[in-house]
Tab-separated table of C-alpha atoms and ligand atoms in Angstrom:
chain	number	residue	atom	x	y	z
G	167	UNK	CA	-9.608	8.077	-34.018
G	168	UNK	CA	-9.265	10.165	-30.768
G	169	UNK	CA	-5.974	8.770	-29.036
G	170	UNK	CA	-6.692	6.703	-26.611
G	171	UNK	CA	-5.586	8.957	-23.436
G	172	UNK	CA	-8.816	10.904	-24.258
G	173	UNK	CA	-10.810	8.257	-24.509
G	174	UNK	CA	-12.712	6.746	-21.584
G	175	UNK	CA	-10.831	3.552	-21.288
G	176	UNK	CA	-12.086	0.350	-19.582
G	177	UNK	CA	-9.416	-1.490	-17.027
G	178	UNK	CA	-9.001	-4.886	-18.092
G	179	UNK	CA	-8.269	-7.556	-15.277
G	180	UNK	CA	-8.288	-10.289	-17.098
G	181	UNK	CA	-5.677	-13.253	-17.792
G	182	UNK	CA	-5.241	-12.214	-21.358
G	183	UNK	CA	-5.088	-10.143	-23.369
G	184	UNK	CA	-4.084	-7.798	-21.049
G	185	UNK	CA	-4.330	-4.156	-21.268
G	186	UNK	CA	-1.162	-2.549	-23.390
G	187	UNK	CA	-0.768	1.359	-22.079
G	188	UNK	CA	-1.988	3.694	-23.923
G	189	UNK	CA	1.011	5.356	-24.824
G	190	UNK	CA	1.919	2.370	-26.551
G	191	UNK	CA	-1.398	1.885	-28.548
G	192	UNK	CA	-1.305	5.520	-29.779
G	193	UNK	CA	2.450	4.838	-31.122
G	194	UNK	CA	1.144	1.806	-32.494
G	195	UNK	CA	-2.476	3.354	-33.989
G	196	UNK	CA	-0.337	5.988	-35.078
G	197	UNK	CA	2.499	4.483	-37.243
G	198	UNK	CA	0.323	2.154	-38.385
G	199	UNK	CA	-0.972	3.377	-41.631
G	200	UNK	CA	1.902	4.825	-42.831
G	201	UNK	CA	4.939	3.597	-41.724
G	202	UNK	CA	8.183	5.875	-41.559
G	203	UNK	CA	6.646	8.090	-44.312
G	204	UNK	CA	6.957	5.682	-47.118
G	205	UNK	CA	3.093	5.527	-48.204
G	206	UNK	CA	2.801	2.223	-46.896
G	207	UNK	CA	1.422	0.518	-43.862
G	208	UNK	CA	4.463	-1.959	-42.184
G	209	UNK	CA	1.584	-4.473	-42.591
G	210	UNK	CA	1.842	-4.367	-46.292
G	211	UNK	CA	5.803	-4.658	-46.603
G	212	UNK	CA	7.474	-7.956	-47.299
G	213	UNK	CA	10.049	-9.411	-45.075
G	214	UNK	CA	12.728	-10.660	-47.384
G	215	UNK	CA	13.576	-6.812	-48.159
G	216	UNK	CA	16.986	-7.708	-47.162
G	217	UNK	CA	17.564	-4.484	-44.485
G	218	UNK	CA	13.938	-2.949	-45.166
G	219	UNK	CA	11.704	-1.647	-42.681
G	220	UNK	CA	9.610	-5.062	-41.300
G	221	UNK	CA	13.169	-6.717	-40.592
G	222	UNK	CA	14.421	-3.698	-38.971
G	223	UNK	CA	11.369	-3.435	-36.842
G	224	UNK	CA	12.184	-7.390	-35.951
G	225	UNK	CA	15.731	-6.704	-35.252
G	226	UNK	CA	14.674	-3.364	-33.065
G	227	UNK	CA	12.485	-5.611	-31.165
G	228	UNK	CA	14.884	-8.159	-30.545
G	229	UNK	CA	17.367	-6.038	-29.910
G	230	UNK	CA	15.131	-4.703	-26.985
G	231	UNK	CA	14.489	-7.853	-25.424
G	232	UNK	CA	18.145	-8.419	-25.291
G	233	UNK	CA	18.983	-4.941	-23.428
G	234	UNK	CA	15.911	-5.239	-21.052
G	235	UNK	CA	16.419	-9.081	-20.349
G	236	UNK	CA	20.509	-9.034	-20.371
G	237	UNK	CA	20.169	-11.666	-23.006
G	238	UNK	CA	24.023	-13.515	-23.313
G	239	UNK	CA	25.643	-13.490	-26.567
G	240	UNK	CA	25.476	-17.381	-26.092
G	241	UNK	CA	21.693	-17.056	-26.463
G	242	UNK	CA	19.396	-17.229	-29.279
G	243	UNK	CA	16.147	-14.593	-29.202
G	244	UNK	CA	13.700	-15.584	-31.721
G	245	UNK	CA	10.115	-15.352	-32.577
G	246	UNK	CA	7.859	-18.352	-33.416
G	247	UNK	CA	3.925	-18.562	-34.069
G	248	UNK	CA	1.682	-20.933	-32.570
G	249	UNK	CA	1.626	-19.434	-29.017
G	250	UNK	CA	3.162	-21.213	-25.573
G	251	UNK	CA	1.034	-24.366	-26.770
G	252	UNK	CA	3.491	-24.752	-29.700
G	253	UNK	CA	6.523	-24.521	-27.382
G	254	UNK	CA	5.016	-27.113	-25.146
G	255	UNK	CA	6.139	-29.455	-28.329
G	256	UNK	CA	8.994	-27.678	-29.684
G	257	UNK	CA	10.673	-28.249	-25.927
G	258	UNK	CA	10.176	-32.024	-26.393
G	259	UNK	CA	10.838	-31.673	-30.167
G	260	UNK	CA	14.261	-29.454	-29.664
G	261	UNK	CA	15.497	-30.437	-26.239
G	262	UNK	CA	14.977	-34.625	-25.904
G	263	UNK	CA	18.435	-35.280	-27.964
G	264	UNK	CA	19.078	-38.684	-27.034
G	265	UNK	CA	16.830	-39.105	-24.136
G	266	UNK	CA	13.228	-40.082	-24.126
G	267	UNK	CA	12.149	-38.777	-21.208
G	268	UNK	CA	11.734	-35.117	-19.351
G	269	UNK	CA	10.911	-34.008	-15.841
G	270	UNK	CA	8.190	-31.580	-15.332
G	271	UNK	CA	6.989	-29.677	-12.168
G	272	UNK	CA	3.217	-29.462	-12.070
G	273	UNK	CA	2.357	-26.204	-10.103
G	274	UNK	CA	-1.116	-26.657	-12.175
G	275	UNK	CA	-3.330	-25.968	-14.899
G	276	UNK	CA	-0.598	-24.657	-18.040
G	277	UNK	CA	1.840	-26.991	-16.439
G	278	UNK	CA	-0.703	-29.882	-17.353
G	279	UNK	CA	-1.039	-28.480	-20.693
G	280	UNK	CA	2.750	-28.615	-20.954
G	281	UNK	CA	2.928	-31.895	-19.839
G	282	UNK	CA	-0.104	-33.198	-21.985
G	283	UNK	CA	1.499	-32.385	-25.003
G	284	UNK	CA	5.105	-32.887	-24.530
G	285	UNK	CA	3.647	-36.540	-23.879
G	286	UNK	CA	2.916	-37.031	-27.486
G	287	UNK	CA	6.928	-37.110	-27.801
G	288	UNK	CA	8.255	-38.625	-24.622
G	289	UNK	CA	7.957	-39.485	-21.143
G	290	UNK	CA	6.717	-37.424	-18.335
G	291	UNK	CA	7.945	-37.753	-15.141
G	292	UNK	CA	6.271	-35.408	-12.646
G	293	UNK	CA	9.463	-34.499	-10.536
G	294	UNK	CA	7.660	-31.742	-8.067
G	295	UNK	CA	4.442	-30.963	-7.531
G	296	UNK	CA	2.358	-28.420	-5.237
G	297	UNK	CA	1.596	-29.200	-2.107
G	298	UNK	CA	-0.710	-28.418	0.777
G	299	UNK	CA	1.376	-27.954	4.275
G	300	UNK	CA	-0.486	-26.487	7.126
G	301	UNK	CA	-3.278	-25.032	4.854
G	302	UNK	CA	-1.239	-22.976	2.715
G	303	UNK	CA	0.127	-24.300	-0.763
G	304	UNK	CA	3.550	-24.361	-1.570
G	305	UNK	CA	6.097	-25.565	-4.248
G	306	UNK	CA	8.450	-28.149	-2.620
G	307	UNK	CA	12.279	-26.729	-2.440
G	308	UNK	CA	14.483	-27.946	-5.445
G	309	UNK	CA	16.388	-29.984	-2.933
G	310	UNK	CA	13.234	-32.899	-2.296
G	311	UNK	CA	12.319	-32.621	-6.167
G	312	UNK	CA	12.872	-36.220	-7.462
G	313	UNK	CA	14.923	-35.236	-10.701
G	314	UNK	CA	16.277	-38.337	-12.928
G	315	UNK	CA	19.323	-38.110	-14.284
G	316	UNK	CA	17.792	-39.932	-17.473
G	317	UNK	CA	15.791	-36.731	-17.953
G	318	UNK	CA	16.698	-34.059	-21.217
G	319	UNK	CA	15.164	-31.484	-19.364
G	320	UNK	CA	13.369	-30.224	-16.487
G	321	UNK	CA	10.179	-27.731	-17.322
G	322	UNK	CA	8.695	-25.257	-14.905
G	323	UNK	CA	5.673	-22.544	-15.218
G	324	UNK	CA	7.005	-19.583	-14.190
G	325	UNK	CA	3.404	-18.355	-12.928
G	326	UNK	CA	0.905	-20.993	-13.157
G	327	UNK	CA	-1.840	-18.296	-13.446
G	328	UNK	CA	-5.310	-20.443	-12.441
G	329	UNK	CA	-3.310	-21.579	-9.026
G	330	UNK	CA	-1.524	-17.509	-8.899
G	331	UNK	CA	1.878	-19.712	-7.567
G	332	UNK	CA	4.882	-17.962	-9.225
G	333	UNK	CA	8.757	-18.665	-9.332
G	334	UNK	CA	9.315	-15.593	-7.983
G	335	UNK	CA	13.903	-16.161	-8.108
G	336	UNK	CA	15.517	-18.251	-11.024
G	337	UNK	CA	16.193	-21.210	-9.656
G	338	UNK	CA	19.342	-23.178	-9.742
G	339	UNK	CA	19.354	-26.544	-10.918
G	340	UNK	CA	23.162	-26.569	-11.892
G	341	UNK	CA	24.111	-28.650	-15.176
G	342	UNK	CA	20.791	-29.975	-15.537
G	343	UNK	CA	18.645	-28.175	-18.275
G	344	UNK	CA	15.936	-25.826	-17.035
G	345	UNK	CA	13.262	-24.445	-19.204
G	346	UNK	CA	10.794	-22.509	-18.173
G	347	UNK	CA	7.227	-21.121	-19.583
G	348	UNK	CA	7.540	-17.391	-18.631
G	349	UNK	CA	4.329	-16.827	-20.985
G	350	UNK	CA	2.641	-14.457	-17.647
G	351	UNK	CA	5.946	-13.838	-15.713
G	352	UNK	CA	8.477	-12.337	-17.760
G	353	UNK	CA	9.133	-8.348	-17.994
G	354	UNK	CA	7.585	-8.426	-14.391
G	355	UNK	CA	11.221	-8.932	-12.347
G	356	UNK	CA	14.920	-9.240	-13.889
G	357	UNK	CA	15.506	-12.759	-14.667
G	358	UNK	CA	19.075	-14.530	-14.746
G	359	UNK	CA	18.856	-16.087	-18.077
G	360	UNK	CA	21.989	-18.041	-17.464
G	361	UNK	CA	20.063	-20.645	-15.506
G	362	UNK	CA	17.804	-21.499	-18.130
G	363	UNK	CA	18.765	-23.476	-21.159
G	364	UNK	CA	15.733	-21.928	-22.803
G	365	UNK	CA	12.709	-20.036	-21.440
G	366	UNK	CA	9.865	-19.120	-23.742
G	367	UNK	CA	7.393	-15.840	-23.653
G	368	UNK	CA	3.460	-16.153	-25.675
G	369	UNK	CA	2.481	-12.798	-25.967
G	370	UNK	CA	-0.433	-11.995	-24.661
G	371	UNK	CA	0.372	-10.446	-21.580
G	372	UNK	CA	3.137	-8.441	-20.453
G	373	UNK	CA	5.106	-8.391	-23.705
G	374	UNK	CA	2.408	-7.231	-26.219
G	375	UNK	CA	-0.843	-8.401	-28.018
G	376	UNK	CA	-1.188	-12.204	-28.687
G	377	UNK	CA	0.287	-13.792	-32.327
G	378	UNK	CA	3.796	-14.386	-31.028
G	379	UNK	CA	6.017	-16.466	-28.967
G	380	UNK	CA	9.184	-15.408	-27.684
G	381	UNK	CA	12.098	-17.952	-27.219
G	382	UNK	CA	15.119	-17.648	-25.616
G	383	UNK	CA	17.430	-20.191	-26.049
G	384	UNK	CA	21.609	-21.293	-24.936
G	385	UNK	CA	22.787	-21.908	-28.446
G	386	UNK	CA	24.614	-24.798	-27.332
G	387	UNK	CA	21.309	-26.585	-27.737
G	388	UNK	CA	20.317	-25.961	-31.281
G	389	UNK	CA	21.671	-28.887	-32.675
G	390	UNK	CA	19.447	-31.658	-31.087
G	391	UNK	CA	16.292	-31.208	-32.623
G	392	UNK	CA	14.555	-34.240	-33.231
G	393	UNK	CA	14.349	-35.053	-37.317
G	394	UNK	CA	10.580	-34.979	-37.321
G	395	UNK	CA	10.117	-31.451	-35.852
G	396	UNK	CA	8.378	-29.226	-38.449
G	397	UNK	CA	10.581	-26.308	-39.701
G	398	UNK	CA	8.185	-23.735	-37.459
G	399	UNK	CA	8.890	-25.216	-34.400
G	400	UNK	CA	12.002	-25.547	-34.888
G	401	UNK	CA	14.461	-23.243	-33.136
G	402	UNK	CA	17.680	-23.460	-34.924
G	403	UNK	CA	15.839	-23.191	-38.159
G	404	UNK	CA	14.480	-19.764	-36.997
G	405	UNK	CA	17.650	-18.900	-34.992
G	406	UNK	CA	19.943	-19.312	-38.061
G	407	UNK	CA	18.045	-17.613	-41.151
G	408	UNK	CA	19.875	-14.478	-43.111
G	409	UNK	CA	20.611	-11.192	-42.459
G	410	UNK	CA	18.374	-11.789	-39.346
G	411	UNK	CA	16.907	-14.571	-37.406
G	412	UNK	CA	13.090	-15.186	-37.161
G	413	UNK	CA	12.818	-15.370	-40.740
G	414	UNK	CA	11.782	-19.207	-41.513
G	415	UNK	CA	8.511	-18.237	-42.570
G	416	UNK	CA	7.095	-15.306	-42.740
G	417	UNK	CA	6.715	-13.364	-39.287
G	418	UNK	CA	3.761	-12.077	-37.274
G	419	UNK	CA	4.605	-8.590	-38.233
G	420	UNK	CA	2.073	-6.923	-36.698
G	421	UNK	CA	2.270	-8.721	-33.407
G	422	UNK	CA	6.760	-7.867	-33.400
G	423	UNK	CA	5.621	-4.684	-34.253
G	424	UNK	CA	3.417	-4.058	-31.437
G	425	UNK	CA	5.859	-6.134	-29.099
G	426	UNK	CA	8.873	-3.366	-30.021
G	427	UNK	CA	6.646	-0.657	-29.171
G	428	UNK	CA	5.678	-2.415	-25.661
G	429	UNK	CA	9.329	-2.445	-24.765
G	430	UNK	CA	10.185	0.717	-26.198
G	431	UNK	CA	7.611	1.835	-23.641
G	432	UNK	CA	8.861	0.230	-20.659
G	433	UNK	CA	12.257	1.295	-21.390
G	434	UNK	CA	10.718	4.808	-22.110
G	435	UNK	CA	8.637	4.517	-18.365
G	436	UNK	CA	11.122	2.527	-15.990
G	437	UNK	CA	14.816	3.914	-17.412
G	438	UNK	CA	16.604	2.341	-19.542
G	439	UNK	CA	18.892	1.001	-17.212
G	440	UNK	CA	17.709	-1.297	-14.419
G	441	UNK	CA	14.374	-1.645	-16.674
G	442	UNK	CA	13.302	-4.293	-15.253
G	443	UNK	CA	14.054	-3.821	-11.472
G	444	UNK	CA	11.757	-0.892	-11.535
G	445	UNK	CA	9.448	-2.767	-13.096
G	446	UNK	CA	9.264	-5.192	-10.367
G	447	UNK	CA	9.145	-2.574	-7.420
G	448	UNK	CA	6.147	-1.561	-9.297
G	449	UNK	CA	4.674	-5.052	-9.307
G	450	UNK	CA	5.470	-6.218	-5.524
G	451	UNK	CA	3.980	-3.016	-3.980
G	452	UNK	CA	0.933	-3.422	-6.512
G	453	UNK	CA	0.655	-7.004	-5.538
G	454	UNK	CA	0.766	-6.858	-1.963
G	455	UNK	CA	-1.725	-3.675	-1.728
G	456	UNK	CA	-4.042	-6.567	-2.854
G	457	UNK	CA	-2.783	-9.296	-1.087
G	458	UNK	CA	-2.662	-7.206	2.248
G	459	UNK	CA	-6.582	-6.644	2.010
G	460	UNK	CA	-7.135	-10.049	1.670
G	461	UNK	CA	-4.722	-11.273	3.960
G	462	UNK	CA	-6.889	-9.006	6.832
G	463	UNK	CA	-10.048	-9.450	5.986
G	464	UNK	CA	-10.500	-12.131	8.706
G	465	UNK	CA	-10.795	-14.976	6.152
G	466	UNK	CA	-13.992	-13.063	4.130
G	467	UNK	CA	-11.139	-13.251	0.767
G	468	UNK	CA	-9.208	-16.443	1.011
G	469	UNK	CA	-5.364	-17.337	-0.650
G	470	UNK	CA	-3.923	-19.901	0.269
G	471	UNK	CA	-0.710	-19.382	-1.508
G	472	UNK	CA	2.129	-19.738	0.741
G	473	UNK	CA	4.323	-16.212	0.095
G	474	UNK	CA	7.234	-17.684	-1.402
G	475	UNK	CA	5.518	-18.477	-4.442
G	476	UNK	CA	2.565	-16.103	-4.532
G	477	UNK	CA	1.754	-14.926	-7.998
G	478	UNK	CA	2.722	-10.909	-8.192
G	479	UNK	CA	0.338	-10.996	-11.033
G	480	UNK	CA	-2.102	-13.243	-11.084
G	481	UNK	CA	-3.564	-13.601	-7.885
G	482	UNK	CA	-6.253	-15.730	-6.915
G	483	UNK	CA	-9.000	-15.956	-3.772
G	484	UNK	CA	-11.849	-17.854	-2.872
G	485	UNK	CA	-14.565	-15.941	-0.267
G	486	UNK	CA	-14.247	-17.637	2.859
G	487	UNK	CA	-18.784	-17.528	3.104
G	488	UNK	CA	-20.997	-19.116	0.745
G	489	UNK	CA	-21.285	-19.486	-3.270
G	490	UNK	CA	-23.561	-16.401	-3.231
G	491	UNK	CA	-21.141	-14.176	-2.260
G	492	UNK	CA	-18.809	-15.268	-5.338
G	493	UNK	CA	-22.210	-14.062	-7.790
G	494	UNK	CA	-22.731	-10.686	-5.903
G	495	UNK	CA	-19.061	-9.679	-7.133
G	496	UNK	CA	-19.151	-10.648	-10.393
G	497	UNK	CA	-22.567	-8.626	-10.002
G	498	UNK	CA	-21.025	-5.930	-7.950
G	499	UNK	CA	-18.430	-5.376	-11.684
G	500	UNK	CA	-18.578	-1.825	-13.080
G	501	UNK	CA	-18.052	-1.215	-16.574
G	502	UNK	CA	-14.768	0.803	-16.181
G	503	UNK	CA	-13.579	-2.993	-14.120
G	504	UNK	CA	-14.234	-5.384	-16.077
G	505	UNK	CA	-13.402	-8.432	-16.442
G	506	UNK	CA	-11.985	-9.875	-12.827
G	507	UNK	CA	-11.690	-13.624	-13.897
G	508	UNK	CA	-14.172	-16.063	-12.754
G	509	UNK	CA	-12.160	-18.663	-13.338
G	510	UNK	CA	-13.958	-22.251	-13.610
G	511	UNK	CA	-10.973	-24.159	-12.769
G	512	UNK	CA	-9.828	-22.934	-10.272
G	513	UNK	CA	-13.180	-21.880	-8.454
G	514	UNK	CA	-12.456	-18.632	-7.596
G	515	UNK	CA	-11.861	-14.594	-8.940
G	516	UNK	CA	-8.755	-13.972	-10.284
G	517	UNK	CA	-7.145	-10.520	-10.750
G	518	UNK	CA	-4.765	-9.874	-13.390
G	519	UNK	CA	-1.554	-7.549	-12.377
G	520	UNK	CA	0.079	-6.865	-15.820
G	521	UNK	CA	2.449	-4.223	-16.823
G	522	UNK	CA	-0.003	-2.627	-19.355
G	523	UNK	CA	-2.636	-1.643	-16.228
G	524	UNK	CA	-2.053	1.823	-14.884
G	525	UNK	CA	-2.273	2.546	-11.273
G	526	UNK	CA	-5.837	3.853	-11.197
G	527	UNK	CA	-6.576	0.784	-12.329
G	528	UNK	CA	-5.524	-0.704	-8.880
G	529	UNK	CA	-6.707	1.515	-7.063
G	530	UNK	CA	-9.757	1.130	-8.167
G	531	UNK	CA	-9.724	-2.859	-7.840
G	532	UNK	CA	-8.517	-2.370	-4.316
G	533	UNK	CA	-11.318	0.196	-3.529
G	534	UNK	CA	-13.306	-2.577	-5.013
G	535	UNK	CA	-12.302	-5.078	-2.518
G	536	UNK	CA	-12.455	-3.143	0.196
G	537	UNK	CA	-16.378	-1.900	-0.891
G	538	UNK	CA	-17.445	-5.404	-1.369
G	539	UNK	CA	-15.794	-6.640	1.711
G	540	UNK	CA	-17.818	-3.965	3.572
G	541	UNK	CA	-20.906	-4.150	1.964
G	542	UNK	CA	-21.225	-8.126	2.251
G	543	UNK	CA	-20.102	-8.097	5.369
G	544	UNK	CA	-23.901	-7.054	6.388
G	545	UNK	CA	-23.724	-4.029	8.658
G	546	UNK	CA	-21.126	-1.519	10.044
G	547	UNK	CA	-20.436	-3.528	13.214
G	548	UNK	CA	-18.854	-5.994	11.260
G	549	UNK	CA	-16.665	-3.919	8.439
G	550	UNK	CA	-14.662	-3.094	11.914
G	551	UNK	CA	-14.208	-6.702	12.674
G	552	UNK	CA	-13.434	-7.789	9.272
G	553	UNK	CA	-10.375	-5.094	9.657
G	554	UNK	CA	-10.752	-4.608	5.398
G	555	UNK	CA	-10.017	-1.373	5.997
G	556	UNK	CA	-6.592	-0.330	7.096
G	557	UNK	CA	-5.052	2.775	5.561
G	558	UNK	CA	-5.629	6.730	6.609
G	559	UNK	CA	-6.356	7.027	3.143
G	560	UNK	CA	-9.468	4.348	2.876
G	561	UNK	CA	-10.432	5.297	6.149
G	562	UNK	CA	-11.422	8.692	5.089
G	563	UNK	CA	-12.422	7.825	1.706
G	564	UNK	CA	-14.702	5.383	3.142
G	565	UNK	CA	-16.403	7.141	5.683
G	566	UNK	CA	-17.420	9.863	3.345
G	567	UNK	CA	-18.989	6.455	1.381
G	568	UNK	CA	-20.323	5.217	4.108
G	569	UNK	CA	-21.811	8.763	5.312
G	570	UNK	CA	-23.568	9.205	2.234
G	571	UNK	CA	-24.915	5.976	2.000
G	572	UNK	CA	-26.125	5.533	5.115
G	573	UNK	CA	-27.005	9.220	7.011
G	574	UNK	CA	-28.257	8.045	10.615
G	575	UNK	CA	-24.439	6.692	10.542
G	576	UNK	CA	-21.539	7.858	12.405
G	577	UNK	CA	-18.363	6.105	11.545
G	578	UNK	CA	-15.796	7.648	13.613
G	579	UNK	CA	-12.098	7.538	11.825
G	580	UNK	CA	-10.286	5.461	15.505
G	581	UNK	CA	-12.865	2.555	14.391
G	582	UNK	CA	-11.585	2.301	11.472
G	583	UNK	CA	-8.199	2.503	11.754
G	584	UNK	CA	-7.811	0.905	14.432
G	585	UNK	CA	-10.359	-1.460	14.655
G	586	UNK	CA	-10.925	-0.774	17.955
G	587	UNK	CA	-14.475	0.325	18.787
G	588	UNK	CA	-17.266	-1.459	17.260
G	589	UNK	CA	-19.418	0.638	14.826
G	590	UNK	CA	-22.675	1.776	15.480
G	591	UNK	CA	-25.010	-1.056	13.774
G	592	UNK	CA	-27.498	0.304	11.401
C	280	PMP	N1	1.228	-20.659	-20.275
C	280	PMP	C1	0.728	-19.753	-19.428
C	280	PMP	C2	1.381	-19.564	-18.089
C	280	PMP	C3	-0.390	-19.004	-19.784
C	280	PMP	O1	-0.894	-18.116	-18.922
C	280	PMP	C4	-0.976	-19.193	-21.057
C	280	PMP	C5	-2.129	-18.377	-21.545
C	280	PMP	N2	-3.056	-17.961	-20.666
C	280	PMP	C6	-0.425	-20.148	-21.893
C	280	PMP	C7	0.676	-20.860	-21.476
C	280	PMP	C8	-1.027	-20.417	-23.239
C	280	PMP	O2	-0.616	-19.471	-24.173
C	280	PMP	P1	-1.117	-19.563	-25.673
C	280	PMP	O3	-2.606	-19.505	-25.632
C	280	PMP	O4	-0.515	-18.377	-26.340
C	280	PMP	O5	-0.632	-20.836	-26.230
C-alpha cells in the first residue's frame, strides 16, 4: 500500500474516530506485519511472554502517557476494554467504598450516560448543572455546586462534546474525590493529575483508534472496589498483575499498539518536553480561528457557549436563519471534508478539532465557513454586513472567488476588510 502521505486523504471532522496523522498510520501500517524483524505480526504474539515484545509495546505505551501527562508515582496507568461506557460503572463499582451515593455534574449528553449507568449501583445526585445566563450557557463556579458530603465521588465530563462545553483548567475540589471523563479532552492541554482521584481516556479520539480505555488512577483508591465488580472492570485487578499491569485478561493489542505510536508522534511533533503545552497552543489558536468567524458573522453561525467553558475541540453552532440553511451545508460538504457532524441531539453542526487533523484541514473548514456564510448570505451587499470575512489573507483569497464567480463584480479589498463600504449588489 502507497503510504498514506501520497495518498489523497479525506479530512475527517467528525466526533470519532478521529483522524490519526499520517505519520503515525504509516509507522503503524508499516510495523505491522512484521514486527521488530521476528517473522511475526505483534498481532499474533501472546502476552504472557514474560518481557516479550506485546508487553513491551504495553509498557512503552504506558510509559508515554506517564512522561506526556506527568503521571505521579502515586498513580496507577492502566488499560481496560469496554470503552468510557464501561468506566461509567467501574467509577461506581471502584470508587462508592462505603457510601451509596455520588455527585455528578451534568454539562449534557455523555454526562447523562455517566449518570444513567452509574445509577444501576448508587445514587445520583446532580450537584451542578449548565445553565443559561444572559443567553450564553455556562457551567456554574465550583463554589454554588451543591456537593454532599455523603457523596464517594464527584464526576465531571471534561468536554461534553454534543453541548462543545469543556473544563478547560483542573478544577479544585480539595479532599473531595474528583473523577473526570477526559474520553475527548485529554492530550489537548497539560492536565494536573493531582486533582483527580482518577480520570479515564476511551480512545477514539485524541489518543488513538477506538478498543481501549485509559485509566488513571491515585492508588490510594484501589482497595474499595465493591465485591461484585467483574475482574475487567476492575482497576486494582488490572493495576496489580505481573511483570506489568494491564494484564488481567488479555489486552487490546492492536489498539496499545496504535495508542504508543500516537504518542510517540506527538512527542516526535510538539518536543518532548512541554508536550503537551504545545499541543494546546496548537488547539486554542485552531479553535478560536473558528470560533472568531462565527462569533462575527452577525448571528448567521450561532454558539452560545459562554468562553470559559467553550469546547477547543468540539465546537458546536446552530445558523441563526431557517432549517434550510442547516441542509444546504451538509449539501455544500466536499469529499476531501467530510463528515462535519449533524448532530441530532444537539440540533446543530458540530466540528471536530482533534490532534490527528493537520492544519490544511482547518483551513479548509474555515474557508468553508467563510464560503457558506457568503454564499447564503444571498448577494455581495450582505457578505460585507455579515463581516465573515476578516483577515488580509481571506480577503484576497476571496475576492479572486468571488471575481471568478461572478465577473460583472467588483469587490474592492477596503470592503472587505473593513466592512466599510457596501458591495456592489449583483
Ligand atoms: N464520553 C465522551 C466525552 C465521549 O465523547 C464519548 C464518545 N463519543 C464517550 C464518552 C463514549 O465512549 P465509548 O463509546 O468508547 O464508550
Amino acid at each position: 500500500m502507497a503510504p498514506v502521505q501520497e495518498r489523497s486523504r479525506c479530512f475527517n471532522f467528525s466526533a470519532g474516530p478521529a483522524m490519526l496523522p499520517d505519520l503515525v498510520l504509516d509507522k503503524i501500517v508499516g510495523e505491522l506485519g512484521d514486527y521488530d524483524g521476528l517473522g511475526m505480526s505483534i498481532l499474533e504474539m501472546g502476552h504472557r511472554d514474560a518481557g516479550g515484545p506485546v508487553q513491551e509495546v504495553l509498557q512503552e505505551a504506558t510509559d508515554c502517557v506517564r512522561h506526556i501527562l506527568g503521571v505521579p508515582s502515586n498513580y496507577a496507568v492502566i488499560w481496560q476494554q469496554g470503552g468510557a461506557h464501561g468506566q461509567f460503572a467501574a467509577v461506581p463499582l471502584n470508587l462508592l467504598r462505603d457510601k451509596t451515593q455520588a455527585d455528578y455534574v451534568d454539562t449534557g449528553v455523555w454526562s447523562r450516560r455517566a449518570m444513567n449507568e452509574a445509577r444501576k449501583f448508587c445514587t445520583v445526585r446532580v450537584c451542578a448543572e449548565l445553565r443559561e445566563e444572559g443567553g450564553r450557557l455556562e457551567v456554574p463556579p465550583v463554589s454554588e455546586w451543591n456537593l454532599s458530603d455523603e457523596s464517594a465521588y464527584v464526576h465531571i465530563c471534561g468536554n461534553d462534546t454534543i453541548s462543545g462545553v469543556e473544563f478547560l483548567e483542573d478544577l479544585d475540589l480539595g479532599d473531595r474525590l474528583l473523577v473526570a471523563d477526559f474520553t475527548s479532552t485529554l492530550l489537548s492541554r497539560p492536565v494536573n493529575i493531582s486533582r483527580y482521584a482518577a480520570l479515564y481516556c476511551s480512545a477514539g479520539k485524541n489518543l488513538g483508534p477506538a478498543g481501549v480505555c485509559l485509566v488513571v488512577v491515585r492508588r490510594d483508591l484501589l482497595d474499595f472496589a465493591l465485591p461484585q465488580t467483574p475482574m475487567v472492570l476492575h482497576w486494582k485487578a488490572a493495576a496489580e498483575t505481573s511483570p506489568i499491569p494491564s494484564l488481567a485478561n488479555t489486552p487490546p493489542v492492536f489498539s496499545i499498539f496504535a495508542c504508543g505510536h500516537v504518542l510517540k508522534g506527538l512527542r516526535r511533533s510538539f518536543g518532548d518536553v512541554g508536550t503537551l503545552d504545545n499541543v494546546k497552543r496548537r488547539t486554542q489558536r485552531r479553535a478560536s480561528a473558528v470560533y472568531k468567524i462565527i462569533d462575527e458573522s452577525n448571528g448567521f453561525y450561532i454558539n452560545k457557549v459562554a468562553s470559559a467553558v467553550r469546547s477547543q475541540t468540539t465546537i458546536c453552532f446552530t445558523f441563526g436563519r431557517d432549517a434550510t440553511v442547516q441542509r444546504q451545508w451538509t449539501g455544500s460538504i466536499t469529499d476531501t471534508v467530510k463528515p462535519t457532524d449533524l448532530e441530532e441531539a444537539f440540533g446543530g453542526i458540530r466540528i471536530c478539532l482533534y490532534n490527528g487533523l493537520p492544519d490544511e484541514a482547518v483551513d479548509e473548514v474555515l474557508r468553508l465557513l467563510r464560503d457558506f456564510a457568503v454564499a447564503e448570505s444571498g448577494g455581495l451587499e450582505k457578505i460585507c454586513n455579515c463581516k465573515v470575512i476578516t483577515c488580509l489573507d481571506t480577503c484576497s483569497r476571496s475576492i479572486k472567488a468571488i471575481k471568478e464567480e461572478h465577473p460583472t463584480a467588483s469587490p474592492t479589498r477596503s470592503c472587505l476588510e473593513h466592512n466599510l463600504r457596501p458591495m456592489p449588489v449583483l
